[in-house]
Amino acid sequence: MKQQLFKCLPVALAALFIGGAAQAQAPVTPPASTSFSTWSIGVNAGVLSPISPLGGKNDFSNWKSGLGYGIYVKKQLTPYFSLRLDGIRGKLKGDNSEPFESGSTVAGGAGAFETDLSYAGSLNAQVNLFNISMFRKQDNVQLYASAGAGLAGYKPKVGSTDANLANYTADDKTISELIIPVGLGAKFKISDKVNFDLGWSIYFVDGDNLDGTYRNNNSDKFNYAHAGLEFALGKGKQLAFHNPVAATYDEALQAKQLASSLKSDLDAQKAENAKLRTEMSDLLKDTDGDGVADKLDKCPGTPSGVVVDGAGCPLKVPAPVVNEKVIITESDRRIVADAIKNLEFDLGKSTIRPKSFPTLDRVANLLVTKNFSLKLAGHTDNTGSADLNMRLSKDRAESIKTYLVDKGVNASRVEATGYGKNQPIATNKTAAGRQKNRRVEFTLY
């Protein structure tokens, strides 16, 4: 039996660690904003009995209950799986005060024993059962099963009665044997850091000398029923009581609510865009086609082809014909560059912000004093539809022209054109690139 257990123990330990590694590599990942407590320690006390209800014959007819106590350290790898290092101590007792069912007696005349269990240390895999509830992210009651392997050290004493017990070994040496514990338990959460633990484990011993007596050619067993407290270490809630199924359900509800909110925002933005298009159409409407918007035109209905001033009224004196060669200096270019640099519009509109007026005034003065002509080219990024971008780029160029004409610039010398998103100067994949593409170019000639 001992040789068979030696052969099976490496396999059991390997399965234990491989199972733990597999669970650790593929855990149910909690939300990034949530931290969990995964380490805990526990203390317990209970009853030790030299008997097992899972089969096998006892070496003594009457088993007695003795005090046992223990401590453990646990690492929770997932909400369902943990590794636990257990240690227990206590005493095991029994005698032959009751007859065996078969009527047989104990070989060697021993009628009683008492074993001092110096230690029983084991590494156990614990699996939480029934930890799934669709609507509760934290359970308060938990069932579990465990199994593992370890080593026990004990000193039996035997005698004809309880009163004349003697050491089983001549030198009172501690006997060490391999043990295989299996168990069940229930855990009740008292608070975020404290649990009440009820458990029952059966320890299979690789030897028949736990009670100092050989009988039935059968390995000994004992069981430990206990109650105790478990204390979670670290910050956060206990991972063992976390329910990832319910947490995932909550995340799905939040995603649905977010989608509904985004749809409402999109509908509101569409309504705002429609309103802007209506306002822009009214602002830039030029019924008589003289280049001056109706809202600024003081002489509506001007015949086609008539040269008008900035107010939309026909010029009384024909504009002088300039025959001299146009010379554009670096100073002139700086004035235009400053105007481009400081040009700002309201978001999604063609309304010029007051910040841009001083530099546009200098451009207007330059056009009036030097009789230059100016081409305005409006451009946008690729956000929105092509039609909307084309209208917005045209409207912004026209808005600048209207401002310059209102400052006395000859409307015939200012050309306003919109190109929409068709002539980007940078990539539209980044915010910086899109910012560069939203522009109005000034060209003196």
Short mmCIF file of C-alpha atoms in Angstrom, two decimals:
data_model
loop_
_atom_site.label_atom_id
_atom_site.label_comp_id
_atom_site.label_asym_id
_atom_site.label_seq_id
_atom_site.Cartn_x
_atom_site.Cartn_y
_atom_site.Cartn_z
CA MET A 1 0.00 0.00 0.00
CA LYS A 2 2.81 2.39 0.91
CA GLN A 3 4.56 1.79 -2.41
CA GLN A 4 1.33 2.43 -4.31
CA LEU A 5 0.78 5.70 -2.46
CA PHE A 6 4.36 6.77 -3.16
CA LYS A 7 3.71 6.17 -6.86
CA CYS A 8 0.40 8.06 -6.86
CA LEU A 9 1.53 11.03 -4.76
CA PRO A 10 3.70 12.73 -7.46
CA VAL A 11 0.80 12.42 -9.90
CA ALA A 12 -1.63 13.94 -7.40
CA LEU A 13 0.72 16.82 -6.58
CA ALA A 14 1.39 17.48 -10.27
CA ALA A 15 -2.34 17.54 -11.00
CA LEU A 16 -2.83 19.93 -8.09
CA PHE A 17 -0.26 22.44 -9.34
CA ILE A 18 -1.21 22.09 -13.02
CA GLY A 19 -4.85 22.71 -12.12
CA GLY A 20 -3.85 25.79 -10.12
CA ALA A 21 -1.69 27.11 -12.96
CA ALA A 22 -4.47 26.57 -15.50
CA GLN A 23 -6.96 28.40 -13.30
CA ALA A 24 -4.45 31.22 -12.76
CA GLN A 25 -3.77 31.58 -16.48
CA ALA A 26 -7.41 31.83 -17.46
CA PRO A 27 -9.24 33.59 -14.64
CA VAL A 28 -12.43 35.56 -15.02
CA THR A 29 -10.97 39.05 -15.05
CA PRO A 30 -12.72 41.53 -12.73
CA PRO A 31 -13.21 45.13 -13.89
CA ALA A 32 -10.00 47.15 -13.98
CA SER A 33 -11.35 49.62 -11.41
CA THR A 34 -11.97 46.79 -8.85
CA SER A 35 -9.30 45.36 -6.54
CA PHE A 36 -9.77 42.10 -4.66
CA SER A 37 -8.33 40.48 -1.56
CA THR A 38 -6.79 37.10 -2.51
CA TRP A 39 -4.77 36.11 0.61
CA SER A 40 -6.34 34.95 3.88
CA ILE A 41 -5.48 33.11 7.09
CA GLY A 42 -7.76 30.94 9.20
CA VAL A 43 -7.87 29.38 12.65
CA ASN A 44 -10.16 26.59 13.77
CA ALA A 45 -10.86 24.06 16.49
CA GLY A 46 -12.99 20.95 16.61
CA VAL A 47 -13.24 17.22 17.12
CA LEU A 48 -10.70 14.58 16.04
CA SER A 49 -11.97 10.98 15.70
CA PRO A 50 -10.02 7.84 14.65
CA ILE A 51 -12.72 6.64 12.27
CA SER A 52 -13.89 7.13 8.67
CA PRO A 53 -17.46 6.71 7.38
CA LEU A 54 -16.10 6.10 3.87
CA GLY A 55 -15.28 2.43 4.49
CA GLY A 56 -12.60 0.28 6.08
CA LYS A 57 -12.48 -1.54 9.42
CA ASN A 58 -11.32 0.00 12.68
CA ASP A 59 -8.58 -1.53 14.84
CA PHE A 60 -10.55 -0.72 18.01
CA SER A 61 -14.23 -1.29 18.65
CA ASN A 62 -14.90 2.02 20.46
CA TRP A 63 -13.56 5.27 19.09
CA LYS A 64 -13.51 8.44 21.18
CA SER A 65 -13.56 12.12 20.28
CA GLY A 66 -10.58 14.29 21.05
CA LEU A 67 -9.80 18.00 20.81
CA GLY A 68 -8.16 19.23 17.63
CA TYR A 69 -7.09 22.68 16.45
CA GLY A 70 -5.50 24.08 13.32
CA ILE A 71 -4.41 27.02 11.21
CA TYR A 72 -4.16 27.59 7.46
CA VAL A 73 -2.99 30.09 4.84
CA LYS A 74 -4.97 30.37 1.60
CA LYS A 75 -4.31 31.96 -1.82
CA GLN A 76 -7.48 32.54 -3.90
CA LEU A 77 -6.55 32.23 -7.61
CA THR A 78 -10.04 32.68 -9.10
CA PRO A 79 -13.53 33.10 -7.58
CA TYR A 80 -13.85 29.29 -7.74
CA PHE A 81 -10.37 27.89 -7.05
CA SER A 82 -7.73 28.33 -4.33
CA LEU A 83 -4.65 26.63 -2.84
CA ARG A 84 -4.60 26.16 0.93
CA LEU A 85 -1.74 25.16 3.28
CA ASP A 86 -3.28 23.48 6.37
CA GLY A 87 -1.84 22.37 9.69
CA ILE A 88 -3.68 20.64 12.56
CA ARG A 89 -2.82 19.11 15.94
CA GLY A 90 -4.68 17.14 18.60
CA LYS A 91 -5.27 13.75 20.17
CA LEU A 92 -6.90 10.54 18.92
CA LYS A 93 -8.33 7.98 21.35
CA GLY A 94 -10.03 4.59 21.34
CA ASP A 95 -10.49 1.33 23.23
CA ASN A 96 -12.23 -2.06 23.09
CA SER A 97 -14.88 -1.38 25.70
CA GLU A 98 -17.48 -2.48 23.15
CA PRO A 99 -17.42 -5.84 21.35
CA PHE A 100 -16.58 -6.06 17.67
CA GLU A 101 -19.44 -7.01 15.39
CA SER A 102 -17.54 -10.14 14.33
CA GLY A 103 -16.79 -11.07 17.96
CA SER A 104 -13.01 -11.07 17.28
CA THR A 105 -10.35 -9.63 19.59
CA VAL A 106 -7.30 -7.42 18.97
CA ALA A 107 -4.02 -9.19 18.28
CA GLY A 108 -1.39 -8.57 20.92
CA GLY A 109 -3.86 -7.93 23.71
CA ALA A 110 -3.96 -4.12 23.34
CA GLY A 111 -7.26 -2.81 24.67
CA ALA A 112 -6.82 1.00 24.39
CA PHE A 113 -4.71 3.63 22.68
CA GLU A 114 -4.07 7.38 22.70
CA THR A 115 -2.16 9.07 19.87
CA ASP A 116 -0.63 12.52 20.12
CA LEU A 117 -1.01 14.01 16.60
CA SER A 118 2.00 16.34 16.68
CA TYR A 119 1.23 17.75 13.25
CA ALA A 120 -0.69 17.02 10.07
CA GLY A 121 0.39 19.45 7.35
CA SER A 122 -1.02 19.34 3.83
CA LEU A 123 -1.35 21.39 0.65
CA ASN A 124 -4.96 21.32 -0.57
CA ALA A 125 -6.84 22.44 -3.64
CA GLN A 126 -10.17 24.00 -2.69
CA VAL A 127 -13.03 24.38 -5.19
CA ASN A 128 -15.98 26.66 -4.38
CA LEU A 129 -19.38 25.19 -5.28
CA PHE A 130 -22.61 26.96 -6.25
CA ASN A 131 -21.04 30.42 -6.41
CA ILE A 132 -23.22 31.55 -9.34
CA SER A 133 -26.18 33.92 -9.00
CA MET A 134 -27.24 36.02 -12.00
CA PHE A 135 -28.18 39.10 -9.98
CA ARG A 136 -25.81 39.07 -6.98
CA LYS A 137 -22.21 40.16 -7.49
CA GLN A 138 -21.20 39.13 -3.95
CA ASP A 139 -22.46 35.88 -2.34
CA ASN A 140 -22.66 35.54 1.46
CA VAL A 141 -22.80 31.73 1.77
CA GLN A 142 -20.45 29.37 0.00
CA LEU A 143 -20.03 25.58 -0.17
CA TYR A 144 -16.64 24.08 -1.00
CA ALA A 145 -14.79 20.80 -1.51
CA SER A 146 -11.08 20.17 -1.01
CA ALA A 147 -8.42 17.53 -1.59
CA GLY A 148 -4.65 17.44 -1.22
CA ALA A 149 -1.60 15.64 0.13
CA GLY A 150 0.82 16.11 3.00
CA LEU A 151 2.68 14.59 5.95
CA ALA A 152 1.61 13.67 9.48
CA GLY A 153 3.75 13.13 12.57
CA TYR A 154 2.35 11.27 15.60
CA LYS A 155 3.26 9.32 18.76
CA PRO A 156 0.90 6.43 19.68
CA LYS A 157 0.55 4.96 23.16
CA VAL A 158 -1.12 1.55 23.68
CA GLY A 159 -2.09 -0.60 26.65
CA SER A 160 -4.63 -2.99 28.01
CA THR A 161 -6.66 -0.08 29.44
CA ASP A 162 -6.59 3.70 29.40
CA ALA A 163 -4.81 3.70 32.74
CA ASN A 164 -1.66 1.80 31.69
CA LEU A 165 -0.77 3.24 28.28
CA ALA A 166 2.87 2.99 27.14
CA ASN A 167 4.84 4.36 24.22
CA TYR A 168 4.36 2.44 21.01
CA THR A 169 8.00 3.01 20.01
CA ALA A 170 10.79 2.21 22.40
CA ASP A 171 12.50 5.63 22.09
CA ASP A 172 9.23 7.65 21.95
CA LYS A 173 10.12 8.61 18.38
CA THR A 174 7.66 10.53 16.22
CA ILE A 175 6.30 8.44 13.34
CA SER A 176 5.93 10.25 10.01
CA GLU A 177 3.52 9.05 7.35
CA LEU A 178 2.01 10.43 4.15
CA ILE A 179 -1.62 11.60 4.34
CA ILE A 180 -4.33 12.32 1.76
CA PRO A 181 -7.06 14.67 3.12
CA VAL A 182 -10.43 15.18 1.42
CA GLY A 183 -13.16 17.39 2.78
CA LEU A 184 -16.32 19.46 2.49
CA GLY A 185 -17.28 22.73 4.13
CA ALA A 186 -19.48 25.78 4.25
CA LYS A 187 -18.34 29.37 4.63
CA PHE A 188 -20.48 32.29 5.84
CA LYS A 189 -19.36 35.88 5.25
CA ILE A 190 -19.69 37.88 8.48
CA SER A 191 -18.09 41.05 7.06
CA ASP A 192 -15.91 42.09 4.13
CA LYS A 193 -12.84 40.72 5.96
CA VAL A 194 -14.14 37.96 8.28
CA ASN A 195 -15.79 34.60 7.46
CA PHE A 196 -17.22 31.87 9.69
CA ASP A 197 -16.00 28.47 8.50
CA LEU A 198 -17.51 25.02 9.12
CA GLY A 199 -15.60 22.04 7.73
CA TRP A 200 -15.17 18.30 7.85
CA SER A 201 -12.16 16.40 6.47
CA ILE A 202 -11.16 12.76 6.31
CA TYR A 203 -7.42 12.00 6.44
CA PHE A 204 -6.22 8.76 4.80
CA VAL A 205 -2.92 7.66 6.39
CA ASP A 206 -0.35 5.62 4.47
CA GLY A 207 0.20 3.22 7.37
CA ASP A 208 -1.57 1.06 9.95
CA ASN A 209 0.20 2.34 13.06
CA LEU A 210 -1.74 5.53 13.82
CA ASP A 211 -3.40 3.69 16.75
CA GLY A 212 -0.32 1.60 17.59
CA THR A 213 -2.03 -1.57 16.43
CA TYR A 214 -1.93 -3.67 13.23
CA ARG A 215 -5.20 -5.26 12.35
CA ASN A 216 -7.16 -6.13 9.18
CA ASN A 217 -4.16 -5.23 6.98
CA ASN A 218 -5.85 -1.85 6.50
CA SER A 219 -4.44 1.71 6.45
CA ASP A 220 -5.69 3.95 9.23
CA LYS A 221 -7.95 6.96 8.85
CA PHE A 222 -9.16 9.79 11.03
CA ASN A 223 -11.53 12.69 10.57
CA TYR A 224 -11.56 16.30 11.77
CA ALA A 225 -14.81 18.27 12.13
CA HIS A 226 -14.12 21.91 12.92
CA ALA A 227 -15.43 25.46 13.17
CA GLY A 228 -13.33 28.57 12.85
CA LEU A 229 -12.76 32.06 11.52
CA GLU A 230 -11.07 33.16 8.30
CA PHE A 231 -9.51 36.63 7.97
CA ALA A 232 -9.01 38.20 4.54
CA LEU A 233 -5.77 40.14 4.03
CA GLY A 234 -5.16 43.25 1.92
CA LYS A 235 -7.51 45.80 0.43
CA GLY A 236 -10.69 45.19 -1.55
CA LYS A 237 -13.48 42.66 -1.36
CA GLN A 238 -12.81 38.93 -1.17
CA LEU A 239 -12.26 37.32 -4.56
CA ALA A 240 -13.71 34.05 -3.20
CA PHE A 241 -17.15 35.65 -2.85
CA HIS A 242 -17.01 37.58 -6.13
CA ASN A 243 -19.57 36.50 -8.76
CA PRO A 244 -18.26 37.32 -12.28
CA VAL A 245 -21.53 36.19 -13.90
CA ALA A 246 -23.53 38.90 -12.13
CA ALA A 247 -20.75 41.46 -12.71
CA THR A 248 -20.83 40.72 -16.45
CA TYR A 249 -24.61 41.14 -16.44
CA ASP A 250 -24.24 44.59 -14.83
CA GLU A 251 -21.63 45.60 -17.41
CA ALA A 252 -24.02 44.60 -20.21
CA LEU A 253 -26.76 46.78 -18.66
CA GLN A 254 -24.33 49.70 -18.40
CA ALA A 255 -23.32 49.25 -22.05
CA LYS A 256 -26.98 49.30 -23.08
CA GLN A 257 -27.59 52.49 -21.11
CA LEU A 258 -24.48 54.09 -22.65
CA ALA A 259 -25.67 53.19 -26.17
CA SER A 260 -29.05 54.76 -25.44
CA SER A 261 -27.35 57.92 -24.16
CA LEU A 262 -25.10 58.12 -27.23
CA LYS A 263 -28.12 57.77 -29.53
CA SER A 264 -29.82 60.67 -27.75
CA ASP A 265 -26.68 62.79 -28.13
CA LEU A 266 -26.48 61.90 -31.83
CA ASP A 267 -30.11 62.86 -32.42
CA ALA A 268 -29.54 66.17 -30.62
CA GLN A 269 -26.45 66.86 -32.76
CA LYS A 270 -28.38 66.12 -35.95
CA ALA A 271 -31.06 68.62 -34.91
CA GLU A 272 -28.38 71.21 -34.13
CA ASN A 273 -26.72 70.66 -37.53
CA ALA A 274 -30.05 71.14 -39.31
CA LYS A 275 -30.58 74.37 -37.38
CA LEU A 276 -27.08 75.58 -38.31
CA ARG A 277 -27.66 74.84 -41.99
CA THR A 278 -30.87 76.90 -41.90
CA GLU A 279 -29.15 79.79 -40.13
CA MET A 280 -26.19 79.73 -42.54
CA SER A 281 -28.51 79.70 -45.54
CA ASP A 282 -30.37 82.74 -44.20
CA LEU A 283 -27.18 84.57 -43.27
CA LEU A 284 -25.44 84.21 -46.65
CA LYS A 285 -28.46 84.48 -48.94
CA ASP A 286 -27.72 86.91 -51.83
CA THR A 287 -30.88 87.37 -53.86
CA ASP A 288 -29.57 89.94 -56.38
CA GLY A 289 -26.21 88.20 -56.82
CA ASP A 290 -24.12 91.33 -56.26
CA GLY A 291 -21.78 89.63 -53.82
CA VAL A 292 -23.29 91.23 -50.70
CA ALA A 293 -25.51 89.10 -48.43
CA ASP A 294 -29.13 90.23 -48.14
CA LYS A 295 -28.72 90.99 -44.42
CA LEU A 296 -25.91 93.46 -45.24
CA ASP A 297 -27.24 94.69 -48.60
CA LYS A 298 -28.52 98.29 -48.30
CA CYS A 299 -29.52 98.35 -51.97
CA PRO A 300 -31.37 95.08 -52.66
CA GLY A 301 -32.36 94.27 -56.22
CA THR A 302 -29.19 95.66 -57.87
CA PRO A 303 -29.18 94.69 -61.58
CA SER A 304 -26.83 91.91 -62.57
CA GLY A 305 -23.35 93.06 -63.57
CA VAL A 306 -23.50 96.39 -61.73
CA VAL A 307 -20.44 97.08 -59.63
CA VAL A 308 -21.42 97.73 -55.99
CA ASP A 309 -19.69 98.92 -52.87
CA GLY A 310 -19.44 97.12 -49.56
CA ALA A 311 -23.02 98.05 -48.71
CA GLY A 312 -24.36 96.51 -51.93
CA CYS A 313 -25.11 99.86 -53.60
CA PRO A 314 -23.93 100.77 -57.13
CA LEU A 315 -20.72 102.76 -57.29
CA LYS A 316 -21.28 106.31 -58.46
CA VAL A 317 -17.73 106.61 -59.71
CA PRO A 318 -16.23 103.78 -61.72
CA ALA A 319 -13.41 102.10 -59.99
CA PRO A 320 -10.10 103.48 -61.21
CA VAL A 321 -8.19 101.25 -63.57
CA VAL A 322 -4.80 100.38 -62.19
CA ASN A 323 -2.25 99.90 -64.89
CA GLU A 324 0.87 99.80 -62.80
CA LYS A 325 2.50 96.50 -62.02
CA VAL A 326 1.33 94.90 -58.77
CA ILE A 327 4.22 94.42 -56.35
CA ILE A 328 3.61 92.33 -53.26
CA THR A 329 6.20 92.83 -50.51
CA GLU A 330 7.21 90.57 -47.64
CA SER A 331 5.45 92.98 -45.30
CA ASP A 332 2.23 92.49 -47.29
CA ARG A 333 2.60 88.71 -47.01
CA ARG A 334 3.16 88.96 -43.25
CA ILE A 335 -0.09 90.89 -42.86
CA VAL A 336 -1.96 88.13 -44.72
CA ALA A 337 -0.12 85.38 -42.78
CA ASP A 338 -1.08 87.02 -39.46
CA ALA A 339 -4.71 87.14 -40.57
CA ILE A 340 -4.64 83.43 -41.42
CA LYS A 341 -2.91 82.59 -38.13
CA ASN A 342 -5.46 84.48 -36.00
CA LEU A 343 -8.55 83.50 -37.98
CA GLU A 344 -11.15 81.70 -35.83
CA PHE A 345 -14.80 80.76 -36.36
CA ASP A 346 -17.48 79.55 -33.96
CA LEU A 347 -17.56 75.75 -33.80
CA GLY A 348 -19.34 74.32 -36.84
CA LYS A 349 -20.37 77.79 -38.01
CA SER A 350 -19.16 80.54 -40.35
CA THR A 351 -19.40 83.26 -37.71
CA ILE A 352 -16.03 85.03 -37.35
CA ARG A 353 -14.88 85.42 -33.75
CA PRO A 354 -13.99 88.98 -32.59
CA LYS A 355 -10.40 87.84 -31.94
CA SER A 356 -9.85 87.77 -35.72
CA PHE A 357 -11.11 91.34 -36.46
CA PRO A 358 -7.84 93.30 -35.91
CA THR A 359 -5.78 91.23 -38.39
CA LEU A 360 -8.64 91.17 -40.93
CA ASP A 361 -8.87 94.97 -40.65
CA ARG A 362 -5.18 95.19 -41.65
CA VAL A 363 -5.86 92.96 -44.67
CA ALA A 364 -8.82 95.20 -45.66
CA ASN A 365 -6.63 98.31 -45.40
CA LEU A 366 -3.95 96.60 -47.49
CA LEU A 367 -6.44 95.73 -50.25
CA VAL A 368 -7.88 99.26 -50.29
CA THR A 369 -4.57 101.16 -50.21
CA LYS A 370 -2.66 98.98 -52.67
CA ASN A 371 -5.60 97.88 -54.79
CA PHE A 372 -4.65 94.20 -54.46
CA SER A 373 -6.94 91.35 -55.35
CA LEU A 374 -7.52 88.47 -52.95
CA LYS A 375 -8.58 84.86 -53.38
CA LEU A 376 -10.17 83.14 -50.39
CA ALA A 377 -10.20 79.31 -50.41
CA GLY A 378 -12.13 77.52 -47.64
CA HIS A 379 -11.23 73.97 -46.61
CA THR A 380 -12.48 71.46 -43.99
CA ASP A 381 -11.44 68.09 -42.59
CA ASN A 382 -13.33 64.85 -43.43
CA THR A 383 -15.66 64.96 -40.40
CA GLY A 384 -19.30 64.94 -41.53
CA SER A 385 -20.83 64.58 -44.97
CA ALA A 386 -19.21 65.90 -48.15
CA ASP A 387 -22.17 68.23 -48.88
CA LEU A 388 -22.07 69.76 -45.42
CA ASN A 389 -18.29 70.28 -45.58
CA MET A 390 -18.57 71.90 -49.04
CA ARG A 391 -21.22 74.33 -47.81
CA LEU A 392 -19.33 75.14 -44.62
CA SER A 393 -16.06 75.85 -46.48
CA LYS A 394 -17.87 78.08 -49.01
CA ASP A 395 -19.82 79.88 -46.28
CA ARG A 396 -16.69 80.64 -44.26
CA ALA A 397 -14.88 82.06 -47.29
CA GLU A 398 -17.97 84.16 -48.12
CA SER A 399 -18.18 85.35 -44.50
CA ILE A 400 -14.60 86.71 -44.72
CA LYS A 401 -15.36 88.38 -48.05
CA THR A 402 -18.45 90.04 -46.58
CA TYR A 403 -16.40 91.35 -43.67
CA LEU A 404 -13.70 92.80 -45.97
CA VAL A 405 -16.27 94.37 -48.33
CA ASP A 406 -17.98 95.93 -45.33
CA LYS A 407 -14.62 97.55 -44.51
CA GLY A 408 -14.52 99.23 -47.95
CA VAL A 409 -12.83 96.57 -50.09
CA ASN A 410 -14.05 96.35 -53.71
CA ALA A 411 -16.21 93.20 -53.83
CA SER A 412 -15.07 92.48 -57.38
CA ARG A 413 -11.49 92.12 -56.15
CA VAL A 414 -12.30 89.38 -53.64
CA GLU A 415 -12.96 85.82 -54.83
CA ALA A 416 -14.45 83.36 -52.33
CA THR A 417 -14.38 79.63 -53.10
CA GLY A 418 -15.08 76.52 -51.01
CA TYR A 419 -13.32 73.18 -51.59
CA GLY A 420 -14.78 71.17 -48.67
CA LYS A 421 -12.60 68.22 -47.66
CA ASN A 422 -11.12 67.64 -51.14
CA GLN A 423 -7.72 69.36 -50.66
CA PRO A 424 -6.25 68.22 -47.29
CA ILE A 425 -2.71 69.30 -46.38
CA ALA A 426 -2.36 66.77 -43.55
CA THR A 427 -3.75 63.42 -42.52
CA ASN A 428 -7.34 63.26 -41.27
CA LYS A 429 -6.52 60.29 -39.03
CA THR A 430 -5.27 62.47 -36.15
CA ALA A 431 -6.75 65.44 -34.30
CA ALA A 432 -3.69 67.56 -35.17
CA GLY A 433 -4.02 66.70 -38.86
CA ARG A 434 -7.72 67.52 -38.91
CA GLN A 435 -6.99 70.87 -37.21
CA LYS A 436 -4.57 71.77 -40.02
CA ASN A 437 -7.11 70.82 -42.69
CA ARG A 438 -9.77 73.17 -41.23
CA ARG A 439 -8.46 76.43 -42.78
CA VAL A 440 -9.10 79.39 -45.09
CA GLU A 441 -6.23 80.26 -47.45
CA PHE A 442 -5.54 83.89 -48.47
CA THR A 443 -3.81 84.49 -51.83
CA LEU A 444 -2.79 88.03 -52.84
CA TYR A 445 -2.45 88.89 -56.54
#
